[in-house]
Every structure is written in C-alpha cells, then in structure tokens.
Amino acid sequence: MRKTFSLEIFPPKRTAPIETIYRTLDGLRMLQPDFISVTYGAGGSQHAENTLDIANKIQNEYHIPAVAHLPGLHLTKVEVSSILEQFAKAGIKDILALRGDPVENAPLPGDFPYAANLIRFIRGFGGFHITAACYPETHPQAESPAADFRHLKEKVDAGASRLISQLFFDNDAFFRFRDIADALGIDVPIEAGIMPVTNKRQIERMVSICHVRLPPKFVRLLERFGDNPVAMRDAGIAYAVNQIVDLLIGGVSGIHLYTMNNPYVAQEIYNRVVTLIRA
Ligand code: FAD
C-alpha cells in the first residue's frame, strides 16, 4: 500500500515578515508531501486566523493539500462553527481535531472537554476529513495506557479516519502501540510522527512537554554531539533517517515529519528516504 509522507509546520509570529513563511514553504514544496499540516496555538478563536492564513497559502498558492489543526478546549460551539466555515471557504477539507492543553486565564466554555467531543461536532457539521492525535507512549494525563486506548477508540468511532502520532524516539514503543491498536479494532492509518532533533535545547524542551522516553542510544548521541551544533544537526538527521527506514521496514502507514519550519533538515531527510517511501 502507498505510504503517506506529510509535513508539519507552525505559523511564524505575526510580527515576522511574510517572507518567513514563504521561505519555509518554498523549501518544503519540492518534497511533494501528501499534505502539510499547520499547528494552532490553543487559547482562543483569534489563533485560528494564523492557522487559516497559512493553510490557505498551502492549499491555494502552493496547491498542496493543507490540514488545519484545531484544539477545541477553549472554544465554544459557535466559535468552532465559524472557524469551520472559514476553513471550508478556503477549500481546506482536513482538520486535525485536538483537545489542546489548558492555557492560563483563557476561558473554558466546556463545549469540547475532549477531542472526541470536537470530532463528533465536526462530523455533524459535515464536509471535512478528520484526523486525530495518538500517543505511542501514552498521553501524560491518561489514567492508564488501557484508558488511553479506550479514549483513542472513541475518537475513531466518533469519526477520525486517520491518526498522527506524538513524536517518539523508540520505534519499539510505536510498534507495540500499533499492535495493540490493531487488536482493539482501531483500523485507521496511523502516521508515525518523527521529529529530527538538531539541537540540545530543543530536546530538553520536548521531553518536558511531550514526556517521551529517550532510548540509551539517543542519550549517548546527545552526550557525544550535543555541544557541537553542526555535528548535532547531522547526528539528529541521521537518527531520524534510521528511525524512518526501520518504520518503513515494519510496514508503517506513513511518516509525518515535524519540520520545525526548517526546510534544510526536512530536505536532507527526504532525500535519503524518498525512494523507500515511494517504493
Ligand atoms: P484527547 O484525545 O482528548 O485526550 C487527552 C487526555 O484525556 C488523554 O489523557 C486521554 O486519555 C484523556 N481522555 C480522553 N477522553 C476522555 C474521557 N472521556 N474521560 C476521561 N479522560 C479522557 N496542541 C495544540 O494546542 N495545537 C496544535 O496544533 C497541536 N497539534 C498536535 C499535533 C499532534 C500530532 C499531536 C500528537 C499533538 C498536538 N497538540 C497540539 C497537543 C495536544 O493538544 C495535547 O497533547 C493535548 O494534551 C491532548 O490532545 P488530544 O487531542 O490528544 O486529547
């Protein structure tokens, strides 16, 4: 079966010159991704504009399918309806429906306490393909791995027809997760989220936010190259390439690359795996 290859970017600060995003997209378009997803800073409806703006460019200027992230925790049903209308008007047909994380002092209307509530709502609204997030090493707030799988199944039953995983550095964790999902009848494609780590600071931040495990080999890599920026960049690229090759051998449905808006790193990885992805 054909593998999906997709990319994720985040909207640059609104104060950044417009060329910033064009430079990123110009660098990424030649990777011919199946889609580019655009993150959305949770915390209120005003953030929708940033995501919409970039997704619109991807879809209508670069002619690459765009996936818009949408965290529902701080939004009302009225706000979500209005955002969906704007997405639909721009021809964006795919939403990554998320709960999001609580933002201090942002209103909590309670319409979408979990991603499954938002997925059900979007499905009722109609006209969108819905993607959801999954966590090979269990979501940090889950009561237990079993409960997390139960809630994941709820998202698929509610209408998510594709899953994108949280980043991970241990492929065995991903394969174990995929096998259990399969056994539970979670029968939608699961794209593996791969983040090339190209500097030490980035990984410290990621570990504290995402609670992912660092395998001993990765820790040794950080110890050996972490203080040498160029060596660390190249080692991070090589680690991501090895992960992707192993995932492809293991029959993964697709690869979702967290690009961190860095086209150079994405291109380096793409050049080394493109024939394997398309084989
Ligand atoms: P949910 O699926 O709702 O799960 C959240 C937690 O609640 C889990 O622990 C789950 O087990 C539990 N749970 C679910 N349903 C129930 C229930 N009925 N009862 C009790 N517990 C329940 N965040 C952003 O703000 N913007 C982004 O653009 C963004 N993009 C992301 C992209 C990907 C690929 C991933 C993996 C994450 C992204 N996130 C983003 C982060 C995400 O919002 C957080 O990880 C958030 O904490 C969980 O979102 P979710 O949609 O997975 O939540």
Short mmCIF file of N, CA and C in Angstrom, two decimals, residues 93-200:
data_model
loop_
_atom_site.label_atom_id
_atom_site.label_comp_id
_atom_site.label_asym_id
_atom_site.label_seq_id
_atom_site.Cartn_x
_atom_site.Cartn_y
_atom_site.Cartn_z
N LYS A 93 -10.06 20.96 3.61
CA LYS A 93 -11.03 19.87 3.82
C LYS A 93 -10.62 18.90 4.90
N ASP A 94 -9.49 19.16 5.53
CA ASP A 94 -8.97 18.19 6.50
C ASP A 94 -8.61 18.90 7.80
N ILE A 95 -9.17 18.40 8.91
CA ILE A 95 -8.92 19.02 10.22
C ILE A 95 -8.25 17.99 11.13
N LEU A 96 -7.19 18.42 11.82
CA LEU A 96 -6.63 17.61 12.89
C LEU A 96 -7.31 18.08 14.17
N ALA A 97 -8.28 17.30 14.63
CA ALA A 97 -9.13 17.71 15.76
C ALA A 97 -8.48 17.30 17.07
N LEU A 98 -8.24 18.29 17.93
CA LEU A 98 -7.49 18.07 19.17
C LEU A 98 -8.24 18.64 20.37
N ARG A 99 -7.86 18.14 21.54
CA ARG A 99 -8.36 18.80 22.75
C ARG A 99 -7.57 20.07 23.01
N GLY A 100 -6.23 20.00 22.87
CA GLY A 100 -5.38 21.12 23.26
C GLY A 100 -5.03 21.01 24.73
N ASP A 101 -4.15 21.88 25.18
CA ASP A 101 -3.76 21.91 26.59
C ASP A 101 -4.27 23.21 27.19
N PRO A 102 -4.65 23.18 28.48
CA PRO A 102 -5.21 24.39 29.09
C PRO A 102 -4.22 25.54 29.07
N VAL A 103 -4.72 26.71 28.71
CA VAL A 103 -3.89 27.92 28.71
C VAL A 103 -4.39 28.80 29.86
N GLU A 104 -3.44 29.25 30.68
CA GLU A 104 -3.81 30.05 31.85
C GLU A 104 -4.65 31.26 31.46
N ASN A 105 -5.69 31.52 32.21
CA ASN A 105 -6.56 32.69 32.04
C ASN A 105 -7.41 32.66 30.77
N ALA A 106 -7.33 31.62 29.98
CA ALA A 106 -8.21 31.54 28.80
C ALA A 106 -9.55 30.93 29.23
N PRO A 107 -10.67 31.38 28.63
CA PRO A 107 -11.97 30.85 29.05
C PRO A 107 -12.08 29.36 28.76
N LEU A 108 -12.83 28.67 29.61
CA LEU A 108 -13.04 27.22 29.43
C LEU A 108 -14.53 26.97 29.28
N PRO A 109 -15.06 27.16 28.09
CA PRO A 109 -16.52 27.08 27.94
C PRO A 109 -17.09 25.68 28.19
N GLY A 110 -16.27 24.64 28.05
CA GLY A 110 -16.76 23.30 28.37
C GLY A 110 -17.50 22.60 27.24
N ASP A 111 -17.51 23.20 26.05
CA ASP A 111 -18.19 22.54 24.92
C ASP A 111 -17.40 21.34 24.41
N PHE A 112 -16.07 21.43 24.51
CA PHE A 112 -15.22 20.37 23.94
C PHE A 112 -14.16 19.94 24.96
N PRO A 113 -14.60 19.23 26.01
CA PRO A 113 -13.63 18.84 27.05
C PRO A 113 -12.59 17.86 26.54
N TYR A 114 -12.96 17.06 25.53
CA TYR A 114 -12.03 16.09 24.95
C TYR A 114 -12.10 16.17 23.43
N ALA A 115 -11.06 15.64 22.79
CA ALA A 115 -11.03 15.69 21.32
C ALA A 115 -12.24 14.95 20.72
N ALA A 116 -12.66 13.86 21.37
CA ALA A 116 -13.79 13.08 20.80
C ALA A 116 -15.04 13.95 20.65
N ASN A 117 -15.26 14.88 21.61
CA ASN A 117 -16.44 15.77 21.51
C ASN A 117 -16.34 16.65 20.27
N LEU A 118 -15.13 17.14 20.02
CA LEU A 118 -14.92 18.00 18.85
C LEU A 118 -15.07 17.20 17.55
N ILE A 119 -14.55 16.00 17.55
CA ILE A 119 -14.64 15.15 16.35
C ILE A 119 -16.11 14.90 16.00
N ARG A 120 -16.90 14.57 17.04
CA ARG A 120 -18.34 14.33 16.82
C ARG A 120 -19.00 15.59 16.22
N PHE A 121 -18.61 16.75 16.76
CA PHE A 121 -19.20 18.01 16.30
C PHE A 121 -18.82 18.29 14.84
N ILE A 122 -17.55 18.09 14.51
CA ILE A 122 -17.10 18.36 13.12
C ILE A 122 -17.78 17.39 12.17
N ARG A 123 -17.91 16.17 12.62
CA ARG A 123 -18.59 15.18 11.75
C ARG A 123 -20.04 15.62 11.48
N GLY A 124 -20.69 16.11 12.54
CA GLY A 124 -22.06 16.59 12.39
C GLY A 124 -22.13 17.81 11.47
N PHE A 125 -21.10 18.65 11.55
CA PHE A 125 -21.04 19.86 10.71
C PHE A 125 -20.95 19.45 9.24
N GLY A 126 -20.15 18.41 9.00
CA GLY A 126 -20.06 17.82 7.65
C GLY A 126 -19.00 18.47 6.77
N GLY A 127 -18.55 17.71 5.77
CA GLY A 127 -17.67 18.25 4.73
C GLY A 127 -16.19 18.14 5.02
N PHE A 128 -15.79 17.57 6.17
CA PHE A 128 -14.36 17.50 6.49
C PHE A 128 -13.90 16.06 6.70
N HIS A 129 -12.67 15.82 6.29
CA HIS A 129 -11.96 14.60 6.66
C HIS A 129 -11.33 14.91 8.02
N ILE A 130 -11.45 13.98 8.96
CA ILE A 130 -10.98 14.29 10.33
C ILE A 130 -9.81 13.39 10.72
N THR A 131 -8.76 14.04 11.22
CA THR A 131 -7.58 13.34 11.72
C THR A 131 -7.55 13.57 13.23
N ALA A 132 -6.93 12.64 13.98
CA ALA A 132 -6.78 12.83 15.43
C ALA A 132 -5.36 12.46 15.84
N ALA A 133 -5.02 12.84 17.08
CA ALA A 133 -3.68 12.56 17.61
C ALA A 133 -3.67 11.26 18.40
N CYS A 134 -2.51 10.60 18.44
CA CYS A 134 -2.36 9.42 19.29
C CYS A 134 -0.96 9.41 19.91
N TYR A 135 -0.81 8.60 20.95
CA TYR A 135 0.39 8.69 21.80
C TYR A 135 1.00 7.30 22.04
N PRO A 136 2.01 6.94 21.25
CA PRO A 136 2.62 5.61 21.40
C PRO A 136 3.12 5.33 22.81
N GLU A 137 3.50 6.38 23.55
CA GLU A 137 3.99 6.14 24.91
C GLU A 137 2.96 6.60 25.95
N THR A 138 1.69 6.66 25.55
CA THR A 138 0.55 7.04 26.40
C THR A 138 0.54 8.55 26.66
N HIS A 139 -0.65 9.14 26.55
CA HIS A 139 -0.78 10.57 26.85
C HIS A 139 -0.46 10.79 28.33
N PRO A 140 0.33 11.84 28.65
CA PRO A 140 0.78 12.01 30.04
C PRO A 140 -0.35 12.14 31.06
N GLN A 141 -1.54 12.60 30.65
CA GLN A 141 -2.62 12.75 31.63
C GLN A 141 -3.57 11.55 31.68
N ALA A 142 -3.28 10.51 30.90
CA ALA A 142 -4.21 9.37 30.87
C ALA A 142 -4.20 8.63 32.21
N GLU A 143 -5.38 8.11 32.58
CA GLU A 143 -5.46 7.36 33.86
C GLU A 143 -4.57 6.12 33.77
N SER A 144 -4.52 5.51 32.58
CA SER A 144 -3.71 4.31 32.37
C SER A 144 -3.56 4.12 30.86
N PRO A 145 -2.58 3.29 30.42
CA PRO A 145 -2.49 3.02 28.99
C PRO A 145 -3.80 2.44 28.44
N ALA A 146 -4.44 1.55 29.21
CA ALA A 146 -5.69 0.93 28.73
C ALA A 146 -6.78 2.00 28.53
N ALA A 147 -6.86 2.95 29.48
CA ALA A 147 -7.87 4.02 29.37
C ALA A 147 -7.55 4.90 28.15
N ASP A 148 -6.27 5.14 27.92
CA ASP A 148 -5.88 5.97 26.78
C ASP A 148 -6.30 5.29 25.46
N PHE A 149 -6.11 3.98 25.38
CA PHE A 149 -6.54 3.25 24.18
C PHE A 149 -8.07 3.33 24.02
N ARG A 150 -8.77 3.23 25.17
CA ARG A 150 -10.25 3.31 25.12
C ARG A 150 -10.68 4.66 24.54
N HIS A 151 -10.02 5.70 25.01
CA HIS A 151 -10.37 7.05 24.54
C HIS A 151 -9.95 7.25 23.08
N LEU A 152 -8.88 6.60 22.69
CA LEU A 152 -8.45 6.68 21.29
C LEU A 152 -9.50 6.02 20.39
N LYS A 153 -10.00 4.89 20.85
CA LYS A 153 -11.02 4.18 20.06
C LYS A 153 -12.28 5.06 19.93
N GLU A 154 -12.58 5.80 21.02
CA GLU A 154 -13.75 6.71 20.98
C GLU A 154 -13.57 7.74 19.86
N LYS A 155 -12.33 8.22 19.70
CA LYS A 155 -12.08 9.24 18.67
C LYS A 155 -12.30 8.65 17.28
N VAL A 156 -11.85 7.43 17.10
CA VAL A 156 -12.02 6.79 15.78
C VAL A 156 -13.51 6.49 15.55
N ASP A 157 -14.17 5.98 16.58
CA ASP A 157 -15.60 5.68 16.43
C ASP A 157 -16.41 6.97 16.19
N ALA A 158 -15.90 8.09 16.73
CA ALA A 158 -16.61 9.37 16.55
C ALA A 158 -16.43 9.94 15.14
N GLY A 159 -15.40 9.44 14.41
CA GLY A 159 -15.25 9.92 13.02
C GLY A 159 -13.85 10.25 12.56
N ALA A 160 -12.83 10.01 13.39
CA ALA A 160 -11.46 10.26 12.92
C ALA A 160 -11.06 9.12 11.99
N SER A 161 -10.59 9.47 10.81
CA SER A 161 -10.25 8.40 9.86
C SER A 161 -8.75 8.31 9.59
N ARG A 162 -7.97 9.04 10.40
CA ARG A 162 -6.51 8.91 10.32
C ARG A 162 -5.97 9.37 11.67
N LEU A 163 -4.86 8.77 12.09
CA LEU A 163 -4.20 9.19 13.33
C LEU A 163 -2.79 9.63 13.01
N ILE A 164 -2.34 10.66 13.72
CA ILE A 164 -0.93 11.07 13.64
C ILE A 164 -0.36 10.95 15.04
N SER A 165 0.80 10.33 15.13
CA SER A 165 1.33 10.07 16.47
C SER A 165 2.16 11.23 17.01
N GLN A 166 2.17 11.27 18.32
CA GLN A 166 3.13 12.12 19.03
C GLN A 166 4.53 11.68 18.63
N LEU A 167 5.49 12.58 18.69
CA LEU A 167 6.87 12.21 18.36
C LEU A 167 7.36 11.14 19.35
N PHE A 168 8.27 10.33 18.89
CA PHE A 168 8.88 9.30 19.74
C PHE A 168 10.26 8.99 19.18
N PHE A 169 11.11 8.43 20.03
CA PHE A 169 12.47 8.10 19.58
C PHE A 169 12.75 6.61 19.66
N ASP A 170 11.77 5.87 20.15
CA ASP A 170 11.94 4.44 20.33
C ASP A 170 10.90 3.73 19.45
N ASN A 171 11.36 3.19 18.32
CA ASN A 171 10.41 2.58 17.39
C ASN A 171 9.66 1.40 18.00
N ASP A 172 10.31 0.69 18.93
CA ASP A 172 9.62 -0.46 19.54
C ASP A 172 8.35 0.00 20.24
N ALA A 173 8.41 1.19 20.86
CA ALA A 173 7.20 1.72 21.52
C ALA A 173 6.09 1.93 20.49
N PHE A 174 6.47 2.44 19.33
CA PHE A 174 5.46 2.67 18.27
C PHE A 174 4.88 1.34 17.80
N PHE A 175 5.74 0.35 17.56
CA PHE A 175 5.25 -0.93 17.04
C PHE A 175 4.33 -1.62 18.06
N ARG A 176 4.69 -1.54 19.34
CA ARG A 176 3.84 -2.15 20.38
C ARG A 176 2.48 -1.46 20.39
N PHE A 177 2.51 -0.13 20.32
CA PHE A 177 1.28 0.67 20.31
C PHE A 177 0.42 0.28 19.11
N ARG A 178 1.04 0.18 17.94
CA ARG A 178 0.29 -0.14 16.72
C ARG A 178 -0.35 -1.52 16.81
N ASP A 179 0.38 -2.48 17.40
CA ASP A 179 -0.16 -3.84 17.51
C ASP A 179 -1.39 -3.86 18.43
N ILE A 180 -1.32 -3.13 19.53
CA ILE A 180 -2.45 -3.11 20.45
C ILE A 180 -3.64 -2.41 19.79
N ALA A 181 -3.36 -1.28 19.13
CA ALA A 181 -4.44 -0.55 18.44
C ALA A 181 -5.13 -1.48 17.44
N ASP A 182 -4.33 -2.22 16.73
CA ASP A 182 -4.85 -3.17 15.73
C ASP A 182 -5.76 -4.20 16.41
N ALA A 183 -5.26 -4.74 17.51
CA ALA A 183 -6.02 -5.78 18.22
C ALA A 183 -7.34 -5.22 18.76
N LEU A 184 -7.36 -3.92 19.06
CA LEU A 184 -8.59 -3.30 19.60
C LEU A 184 -9.54 -2.84 18.49
N GLY A 185 -9.16 -3.10 17.25
CA GLY A 185 -10.05 -2.73 16.13
C GLY A 185 -9.93 -1.27 15.74
N ILE A 186 -8.81 -0.63 16.12
CA ILE A 186 -8.56 0.76 15.67
C ILE A 186 -7.93 0.61 14.29
N ASP A 187 -8.79 0.69 13.28
CA ASP A 187 -8.36 0.21 11.96
C ASP A 187 -8.15 1.34 10.96
N VAL A 188 -7.70 2.50 11.45
CA VAL A 188 -7.41 3.62 10.53
C VAL A 188 -5.89 3.74 10.38
N PRO A 189 -5.42 4.37 9.30
CA PRO A 189 -3.96 4.54 9.15
C PRO A 189 -3.37 5.36 10.31
N ILE A 190 -2.21 4.92 10.77
CA ILE A 190 -1.51 5.64 11.85
C ILE A 190 -0.19 6.14 11.29
N GLU A 191 -0.08 7.45 11.16
CA GLU A 191 1.19 8.03 10.69
C GLU A 191 2.12 8.22 11.88
N ALA A 192 3.37 7.85 11.67
CA ALA A 192 4.36 7.98 12.74
C ALA A 192 4.94 9.39 12.74
N GLY A 193 4.85 10.08 13.87
CA GLY A 193 5.38 11.44 13.98
C GLY A 193 6.87 11.41 14.30
N ILE A 194 7.67 11.95 13.41
CA ILE A 194 9.12 11.93 13.59
C ILE A 194 9.65 13.35 13.72
N MET A 195 10.35 13.58 14.81
CA MET A 195 10.97 14.89 14.98
C MET A 195 12.49 14.78 14.95
N PRO A 196 13.12 15.34 13.90
CA PRO A 196 14.58 15.36 13.90
C PRO A 196 15.07 16.34 14.96
N VAL A 197 15.88 15.85 15.87
CA VAL A 197 16.37 16.73 16.93
C VAL A 197 17.72 17.27 16.51
N THR A 198 17.77 18.56 16.34
CA THR A 198 19.00 19.12 15.78
C THR A 198 19.73 20.04 16.76
N ASN A 199 19.19 20.21 17.95
CA ASN A 199 19.99 20.87 18.98
C ASN A 199 19.52 20.44 20.37
N LYS A 200 20.44 20.57 21.32
CA LYS A 200 20.24 20.02 22.65
C LYS A 200 19.07 20.70 23.39
#
